[in-house]
Amino acid sequence: LRLVDVYRRTSLFRELRVFTASFRKSLAASLWIMSLVAVFVYSLAVLLLSVATDFCLDPPRSVEDLPICDYFGSLGASMMTMFKTVYGGLLWGEVVDALEVAGVSYQILF
């Protein structure tokens, strides 16, 4: 009976060691992936900010009528817009409609 109990405990610890070793080895890859995603989001935010700035500084109509200025008027707003669309806080269709003034290529890129 004791032998079975000892066997159960050691096998539990062995599984725990395998789990922690796997977690540690995958942690570096996960950090690289998160860094790559952050660079991609930042790059897209800067691109869309530059497009929105053209329309917000020299608008064809009043700035209040252009939702692109609300969504992409600053770097923080641009990154927050992308974060909200990915995680469900904002409907991506609304943002695509706001990018209509910039052109179809930016709508497809978004």
CSV table of C-alpha atoms in Angstrom, one decimal, residues 8-9 15 21 25 30 35-36 42 46-48 50-51 53 56 59 68 84 88 101-102 106 108:
chain,number,residue,atom,x,y,z
A,8,ARG,CA,1.4,8.0,-7.2
A,9,ARG,CA,3.2,10.9,-5.6
A,15,GLU,CA,4.1,15.3,-14.5
A,21,ALA,CA,9.7,22.5,-18.1
A,25,LYS,CA,10.7,26.4,-22.8
A,30,SER,CA,5.6,33.4,-26.6
A,35,SER,CA,6.7,41.4,-29.4
A,36,LEU,CA,6.1,40.7,-33.1
A,42,TYR,CA,2.3,49.8,-33.7
A,46,VAL,CA,1.4,54.8,-37.2
A,47,LEU,CA,0.3,54.2,-40.8
A,48,LEU,CA,-3.3,54.8,-40.1
A,50,SER,CA,-0.6,59.4,-40.9
A,51,VAL,CA,-3.6,58.8,-43.2
A,53,THR,CA,-3.9,63.3,-40.0
A,56,CYS,CA,-8.1,65.9,-39.9
A,59,PRO,CA,-10.7,68.1,-44.1
A,68,ILE,CA,-11.7,58.8,-38.9
A,84,LYS,CA,-11.0,47.5,-29.2
A,88,GLY,CA,-14.8,43.2,-29.2
A,101,VAL,CA,-12.6,58.6,-46.9
A,102,ALA,CA,-9.0,57.3,-47.0
A,106,TYR,CA,-6.8,51.2,-46.2
A,108,ILE,CA,-8.7,46.3,-46.9
